[in-house]
Amino acid sequence: MIDHRKLGRELELFASDPLAGSGLPLWLPDGAAARHAVEEYLREEERRAGYQHVNSPPLGRRELYLTSGHLPHYADDMFPVMALSADDEFVLRPSACPHHALIYRSRGRSYRELPLRIAELGGMYRAERSGVLGGLSRVRGMWLNDAHVFAPLSLVADEIGLVLRMIGKAHAALGVKPAGFRLSLRGDGPKYVGDGAMWDRAEGILRDVLRDSGRAFAEEPGEAAFYGPKIDIQVVDAGGREMTLSTVQLDFHQPAQFGLSYVDSAGARQVPVMIHRSLVGSMERLFAYLIEVHDGAFPLWYAPRQLQVLPISAAQEDAAREFCRAAIYAGLRAEVVADGSVSSRVRRSAQQRVPYAAIIGPSEAASGEVSLRPRNAPGLAPMPAASALRRLREEADPHDAA
């Protein structure tokens, strides 16, 4: 069975160290390169969809999480309160929604600004028990592709539809294969805030969006967030375990708790609805899945090393380094590998899951050409260096990958 923990070590993507702590992975250079490529793709897709990016701190005062409802209803999953003094207590945040509510209310809002879409890729912390921690799939410190949309009730269904389309596009580009859609509903018990009417309205909106989209889905009582129902997009890992990767959540509770409002077209003050959404979840859980589903052989656009340039002999090293510099300036992650025989270097490149090797021999160096060899595929005919770079740049554009 493919195991992302084993592959992560072999490919030097991430590591762990007991001195850092369980559930707090260390991203190594190759893993960080792949992750950063995915982060840049997500930010650009969000920008194109009208999102504004923000930054907020990874902790907040205890009162912030009392207001949001996290401490009364989610405390078992949070780290303990840190007291600097009797009246100055802080909590590591489990999610960014309280901070984003504060960003919304930083000034008055008009209906003309809505929907207001704000996004952040930020640190979150969950007090996971040591027995459930594993590689990247269950961690205590994570970086979440998080966003919140503040909208009038009349636009909520359209916004959720937009989010589902964005999720579908991101999944296609990354190579994610959804296993199913789940409508996570309120269950019994004191976990949930608000009244039945609020929940019925929110659950009805999500159910209608899913039905109108033609997607098959299963309803799961008891799987909602404490503040509202959600659509969860499930995936299955290499071990057959199902997990939630992407989510869209509907929240009538926190806007009221934080006193959020906007002025409508008639000049009356209204409370917006808050949509929580993550296109791909946390970077940690996402890469636990991607490492396994691709067996470490990522698509070109987020492969850690996209190109290795292999001179046949020392006489071609200058030409190889010149082509490598051009590739780097063209935005590719490239390196020259000159030690060992060409056959051993090609074999090692494939073992390292590098998508392309560029071989430069005497004839290529003399003519300004390169011979591209795709990963685990026959080599291509020699082509001008500029043509090779253009081909690689086009293939490495993630916005066309879907």
CSV table of C-alpha atoms in Angstrom, one decimal, residues 310-317 319-320 342 359-371 382:
chain,number,residue,atom,x,y,z
A,310,LEU,CA,21.7,16.5,-17.8
A,311,PRO,CA,24.9,17.3,-19.8
A,312,ILE,CA,26.2,14.1,-21.5
A,313,SER,CA,29.8,15.1,-20.6
A,314,ALA,CA,31.7,18.0,-19.0
A,315,ALA,CA,32.1,19.6,-22.4
A,316,GLN,CA,28.3,20.4,-22.3
A,317,GLU,CA,28.1,21.7,-18.7
A,319,ALA,CA,25.4,24.9,-22.2
A,320,ALA,CA,23.5,23.0,-19.6
A,342,VAL,CA,23.7,9.8,-18.3
A,359,ILE,CA,19.6,16.1,-22.1
A,360,ILE,CA,22.3,18.1,-23.8
A,361,GLY,CA,24.9,16.3,-25.8
A,362,PRO,CA,27.5,17.6,-28.3
A,363,SER,CA,25.0,18.1,-31.2
A,364,GLU,CA,22.5,19.8,-28.9
A,365,ALA,CA,25.1,22.1,-27.5
A,366,ALA,CA,26.3,23.1,-30.9
A,367,SER,CA,22.8,23.7,-32.3
A,368,GLY,CA,21.3,25.4,-29.2
A,369,GLU,CA,18.8,22.5,-28.8
A,370,VAL,CA,17.8,20.2,-26.0
A,371,SER,CA,16.3,16.7,-25.9
A,382,PRO,CA,15.7,17.5,-30.1
